[in-house]
Amino acid sequence: MAQAAPAPGGTTRPGGRPEIGERASYGRARPPDIFDERSHRIGHIAVPVALGLLYGYWVAADNRQGGPITGGNMLLGWISALVFAVVCIALLTLAPRMSRELHALLWSAFAGVAFGFLYIQSPHSVWRTVLISLVIAGCTFAGFFYRYYTREDASGRRIH
């Protein structure tokens, strides 16, 4: 079956969109948003809750150190899960409204404190826990600051 030869300058789809193999000449194309607003709202709550449950289980498992499961151990796990999820939801809600420096600082403090609390549940010294938590927070700050500095303008709006 004979096909028409492509026109000089490339072919386009109806609506002016480029073919799949071509690059858009009008700037960086955003990936398609396959979820609606309701799905994003549910995910905004469900992901921190799932991470909180995982974190709470991990804290409880580290705290009991292979011993029997006790009521106090379960209470520690549930409270840790609740605090982790609430703080994570609060950061997801409030941190994007902050400047990029404060935004990175809040997430790095959260990562450092969460790691430190988890690490102190196993039998390690306080000084070692503080030192490793500061290293984790510093590396997290460097990574997040770089990410926000390269993807946001000075007032915190995303660069497209």
PDB file of C-alpha atoms in Angstrom:
ATOM      1  CA  MET A   1       0.000   0.000   0.000  1.00  0.00           C
ATOM      2  CA  ALA A   2       1.451   3.350  -0.965  1.00  0.00           C
ATOM      3  CA  GLN A   3       1.815   6.100   1.610  1.00  0.00           C
ATOM      4  CA  ALA A   4       2.237   9.813   1.007  1.00  0.00           C
ATOM      5  CA  ALA A   5       5.733  11.195   1.442  1.00  0.00           C
ATOM      6  CA  PRO A   6       6.214  13.489   4.436  1.00  0.00           C
ATOM      7  CA  ALA A   7       6.059  17.179   3.727  1.00  0.00           C
ATOM      8  CA  PRO A   8       9.240  19.244   4.089  1.00  0.00           C
ATOM      9  CA  GLY A   9       9.596  20.750   7.563  1.00  0.00           C
ATOM     10  CA  GLY A  10       8.007  17.827   9.389  1.00  0.00           C
ATOM     11  CA  THR A  11       4.453  16.745   9.867  1.00  0.00           C
ATOM     12  CA  THR A  12       2.173  17.750  12.640  1.00  0.00           C
ATOM     13  CA  ARG A  13      -0.939  16.300  14.093  1.00  0.00           C
ATOM     14  CA  PRO A  14      -4.237  18.126  13.978  1.00  0.00           C
ATOM     15  CA  GLY A  15      -4.165  20.918  16.521  1.00  0.00           C
ATOM     16  CA  GLY A  16      -0.541  21.806  15.862  1.00  0.00           C
ATOM     17  CA  ARG A  17       0.956  19.264  18.252  1.00  0.00           C
ATOM     18  CA  PRO A  18       4.236  17.719  17.111  1.00  0.00           C
ATOM     19  CA  GLU A  19       4.533  14.042  16.231  1.00  0.00           C
ATOM     20  CA  ILE A  20       5.671  11.659  18.927  1.00  0.00           C
ATOM     21  CA  GLY A  21       9.309  11.581  17.781  1.00  0.00           C
ATOM     22  CA  GLU A  22       9.586  15.362  17.387  1.00  0.00           C
ATOM     23  CA  ARG A  23      10.480  17.843  20.095  1.00  0.00           C
ATOM     24  CA  ALA A  24       8.219  20.746  20.839  1.00  0.00           C
ATOM     25  CA  SER A  25       9.764  24.003  19.698  1.00  0.00           C
ATOM     26  CA  TYR A  26       7.696  26.132  22.081  1.00  0.00           C
ATOM     27  CA  GLY A  27       9.483  25.099  25.290  1.00  0.00           C
ATOM     28  CA  ARG A  28       9.565  22.301  27.755  1.00  0.00           C
ATOM     29  CA  ALA A  29       6.442  20.166  27.610  1.00  0.00           C
ATOM     30  CA  ARG A  30       4.823  19.123  30.871  1.00  0.00           C
ATOM     31  CA  PRO A  31       4.008  15.459  31.361  1.00  0.00           C
ATOM     32  CA  PRO A  32       0.319  14.670  31.156  1.00  0.00           C
ATOM     33  CA  ASP A  33      -1.638  14.798  34.396  1.00  0.00           C
ATOM     34  CA  ILE A  34      -3.496  11.500  34.401  1.00  0.00           C
ATOM     35  CA  PHE A  35      -5.177  11.990  37.785  1.00  0.00           C
ATOM     36  CA  ASP A  36      -7.951  14.440  38.536  1.00  0.00           C
ATOM     37  CA  GLU A  37      -8.012  16.898  41.448  1.00  0.00           C
ATOM     38  CA  ARG A  38      -9.859  14.448  43.710  1.00  0.00           C
ATOM     39  CA  SER A  39      -7.145  11.815  43.266  1.00  0.00           C
ATOM     40  CA  HIS A  40      -4.474  14.364  44.151  1.00  0.00           C
ATOM     41  CA  ARG A  41      -6.355  15.352  47.329  1.00  0.00           C
ATOM     42  CA  ILE A  42      -6.686  11.699  48.372  1.00  0.00           C
ATOM     43  CA  GLY A  43      -3.004  11.040  47.618  1.00  0.00           C
ATOM     44  CA  HIS A  44      -2.036  14.138  49.595  1.00  0.00           C
ATOM     45  CA  ILE A  45      -3.429  12.373  52.684  1.00  0.00           C
ATOM     46  CA  ALA A  46      -3.017   8.666  51.838  1.00  0.00           C
ATOM     47  CA  VAL A  47       0.722   8.721  51.055  1.00  0.00           C
ATOM     48  CA  PRO A  48       1.785  10.395  54.344  1.00  0.00           C
ATOM     49  CA  VAL A  49      -0.519   8.067  56.292  1.00  0.00           C
ATOM     50  CA  ALA A  50       0.989   4.993  54.609  1.00  0.00           C
ATOM     51  CA  LEU A  51       4.516   6.309  55.216  1.00  0.00           C
ATOM     52  CA  GLY A  52       3.576   7.069  58.826  1.00  0.00           C
ATOM     53  CA  LEU A  53       2.326   3.521  59.375  1.00  0.00           C
ATOM     54  CA  LEU A  54       5.547   2.139  57.931  1.00  0.00           C
ATOM     55  CA  TYR A  55       7.605   4.498  60.100  1.00  0.00           C
ATOM     56  CA  GLY A  56       5.610   3.610  63.230  1.00  0.00           C
ATOM     57  CA  TYR A  57       6.093  -0.105  62.613  1.00  0.00           C
ATOM     58  CA  TRP A  58       9.823   0.458  62.115  1.00  0.00           C
ATOM     59  CA  VAL A  59      10.108   2.483  65.352  1.00  0.00           C
ATOM     60  CA  ALA A  60       8.232  -0.177  67.314  1.00  0.00           C
ATOM     61  CA  ALA A  61      10.344  -2.987  65.834  1.00  0.00           C
ATOM     62  CA  ASP A  62      13.585  -1.155  66.640  1.00  0.00           C
ATOM     63  CA  ASN A  63      12.382  -0.333  70.147  1.00  0.00           C
ATOM     64  CA  ARG A  64      11.559  -3.892  71.161  1.00  0.00           C
ATOM     65  CA  GLN A  65      14.967  -5.129  69.890  1.00  0.00           C
ATOM     66  CA  GLY A  66      13.773  -8.666  69.192  1.00  0.00           C
ATOM     67  CA  GLY A  67      11.892  -9.020  72.462  1.00  0.00           C
ATOM     68  CA  PRO A  68       8.186  -9.676  72.947  1.00  0.00           C
ATOM     69  CA  ILE A  69       5.592  -7.262  71.623  1.00  0.00           C
ATOM     70  CA  THR A  70       4.145  -5.241  74.507  1.00  0.00           C
ATOM     71  CA  GLY A  71       1.349  -2.725  74.824  1.00  0.00           C
ATOM     72  CA  GLY A  72       3.821   0.088  75.384  1.00  0.00           C
ATOM     73  CA  ASN A  73       5.692  -0.953  72.280  1.00  0.00           C
ATOM     74  CA  MET A  74       2.503  -0.868  70.212  1.00  0.00           C
ATOM     75  CA  LEU A  75       1.547   2.499  71.701  1.00  0.00           C
ATOM     76  CA  LEU A  76       4.954   3.911  70.751  1.00  0.00           C
ATOM     77  CA  GLY A  77       4.498   2.656  67.189  1.00  0.00           C
ATOM     78  CA  TRP A  78       1.002   4.116  66.793  1.00  0.00           C
ATOM     79  CA  ILE A  79       1.948   7.487  68.294  1.00  0.00           C
ATOM     80  CA  SER A  80       5.071   7.628  66.101  1.00  0.00           C
ATOM     81  CA  ALA A  81       2.961   6.841  63.034  1.00  0.00           C
ATOM     82  CA  LEU A  82       0.426   9.527  63.944  1.00  0.00           C
ATOM     83  CA  VAL A  83       3.056  12.214  64.583  1.00  0.00           C
ATOM     84  CA  PHE A  84       4.981  11.334  61.414  1.00  0.00           C
ATOM     85  CA  ALA A  85       1.845  11.467  59.251  1.00  0.00           C
ATOM     86  CA  VAL A  86       0.560  14.738  60.770  1.00  0.00           C
ATOM     87  CA  VAL A  87       3.910  16.500  60.422  1.00  0.00           C
ATOM     88  CA  CYS A  88       4.331  15.179  56.873  1.00  0.00           C
ATOM     89  CA  ILE A  89       0.855  16.423  55.866  1.00  0.00           C
ATOM     90  CA  ALA A  90       1.554  19.788  57.497  1.00  0.00           C
ATOM     91  CA  LEU A  91       4.838  20.086  55.595  1.00  0.00           C
ATOM     92  CA  LEU A  92       3.202  19.119  52.306  1.00  0.00           C
ATOM     93  CA  THR A  93       0.596  21.805  52.909  1.00  0.00           C
ATOM     94  CA  LEU A  94       2.654  24.653  54.364  1.00  0.00           C
ATOM     95  CA  ALA A  95       6.219  24.261  53.063  1.00  0.00           C
ATOM     96  CA  PRO A  96       5.508  25.132  49.397  1.00  0.00           C
ATOM     97  CA  ARG A  97       4.276  28.544  50.571  1.00  0.00           C
ATOM     98  CA  MET A  98       7.653  29.303  52.174  1.00  0.00           C
ATOM     99  CA  SER A  99      10.769  30.665  50.531  1.00  0.00           C
ATOM    100  CA  ARG A 100      12.991  28.043  48.958  1.00  0.00           C
ATOM    101  CA  GLU A 101      15.565  28.272  51.766  1.00  0.00           C
ATOM    102  CA  LEU A 102      12.973  27.777  54.501  1.00  0.00           C
ATOM    103  CA  HIS A 103      11.238  25.105  52.407  1.00  0.00           C
ATOM    104  CA  ALA A 104      14.470  23.097  52.186  1.00  0.00           C
ATOM    105  CA  LEU A 105      15.245  23.737  55.867  1.00  0.00           C
ATOM    106  CA  LEU A 106      11.840  22.432  57.007  1.00  0.00           C
ATOM    107  CA  TRP A 107      12.140  19.205  55.014  1.00  0.00           C
ATOM    108  CA  SER A 108      15.729  18.646  56.137  1.00  0.00           C
ATOM    109  CA  ALA A 109      14.779  19.198  59.794  1.00  0.00           C
ATOM    110  CA  PHE A 110      11.927  16.714  59.379  1.00  0.00           C
ATOM    111  CA  ALA A 111      14.265  14.136  57.818  1.00  0.00           C
ATOM    112  CA  GLY A 112      16.923  14.657  60.497  1.00  0.00           C
ATOM    113  CA  VAL A 113      14.495  14.413  63.409  1.00  0.00           C
ATOM    114  CA  ALA A 114      12.696  11.389  61.938  1.00  0.00           C
ATOM    115  CA  PHE A 115      15.987   9.589  61.365  1.00  0.00           C
ATOM    116  CA  GLY A 116      17.324  10.553  64.786  1.00  0.00           C
ATOM    117  CA  PHE A 117      14.237   9.296  66.602  1.00  0.00           C
ATOM    118  CA  LEU A 118      14.354   6.047  64.663  1.00  0.00           C
ATOM    119  CA  TYR A 119      18.089   5.602  65.258  1.00  0.00           C
ATOM    120  CA  ILE A 120      17.940   6.258  69.004  1.00  0.00           C
ATOM    121  CA  GLN A 121      15.462   3.370  69.435  1.00  0.00           C
ATOM    122  CA  SER A 122      18.328   0.928  68.914  1.00  0.00           C
ATOM    123  CA  PRO A 123      21.135   0.889  71.502  1.00  0.00           C
ATOM    124  CA  HIS A 124      23.363   3.710  70.252  1.00  0.00           C
ATOM    125  CA  SER A 125      24.819   6.687  72.109  1.00  0.00           C
ATOM    126  CA  VAL A 126      23.102  10.054  72.012  1.00  0.00           C
ATOM    127  CA  TRP A 127      26.173  11.766  70.534  1.00  0.00           C
ATOM    128  CA  ARG A 128      26.387   9.285  67.677  1.00  0.00           C
ATOM    129  CA  THR A 129      22.668   9.717  67.006  1.00  0.00           C
ATOM    130  CA  VAL A 130      22.937  13.515  66.985  1.00  0.00           C
ATOM    131  CA  LEU A 131      25.976  13.463  64.706  1.00  0.00           C
ATOM    132  CA  ILE A 132      24.438  11.097  62.168  1.00  0.00           C
ATOM    133  CA  SER A 133      21.127  12.994  62.275  1.00  0.00           C
ATOM    134  CA  LEU A 134      22.936  16.262  61.557  1.00  0.00           C
ATOM    135  CA  VAL A 135      24.742  14.650  58.628  1.00  0.00           C
ATOM    136  CA  ILE A 136      21.422  13.310  57.267  1.00  0.00           C
ATOM    137  CA  ALA A 137      19.760  16.708  57.719  1.00  0.00           C
ATOM    138  CA  GLY A 138      22.693  18.514  56.070  1.00  0.00           C
ATOM    139  CA  CYS A 139      22.694  16.217  53.044  1.00  0.00           C
ATOM    140  CA  THR A 140      18.921  16.497  52.778  1.00  0.00           C
ATOM    141  CA  PHE A 141      19.159  20.293  52.958  1.00  0.00           C
ATOM    142  CA  ALA A 142      21.789  20.367  50.210  1.00  0.00           C
ATOM    143  CA  GLY A 143      19.685  18.147  47.953  1.00  0.00           C
ATOM    144  CA  PHE A 144      16.406  19.961  48.526  1.00  0.00           C
ATOM    145  CA  PHE A 145      17.967  23.415  48.311  1.00  0.00           C
ATOM    146  CA  TYR A 146      19.532  22.513  44.964  1.00  0.00           C
ATOM    147  CA  ARG A 147      16.207  21.148  43.741  1.00  0.00           C
ATOM    148  CA  TYR A 148      14.229  24.207  44.805  1.00  0.00           C
ATOM    149  CA  TYR A 149      16.921  26.657  43.691  1.00  0.00           C
ATOM    150  CA  THR A 150      16.970  25.218  40.170  1.00  0.00           C
ATOM    151  CA  ARG A 151      13.200  24.792  39.803  1.00  0.00           C
ATOM    152  CA  GLU A 152      11.755  27.882  41.534  1.00  0.00           C
ATOM    153  CA  ASP A 153      12.242  31.611  41.190  1.00  0.00           C
ATOM    154  CA  ALA A 154      13.145  33.781  44.183  1.00  0.00           C
ATOM    155  CA  SER A 155       9.518  34.154  45.278  1.00  0.00           C
ATOM    156  CA  GLY A 156       8.889  30.382  45.302  1.00  0.00           C
ATOM    157  CA  ARG A 157       6.943  29.983  42.073  1.00  0.00           C
ATOM    158  CA  ARG A 158       7.850  27.011  39.928  1.00  0.00           C
ATOM    159  CA  ILE A 159       9.788  27.757  36.775  1.00  0.00           C
ATOM    160  CA  HIS A 160       8.109  26.229  33.725  1.00  0.00           C
TER     161      HIS A 160
END
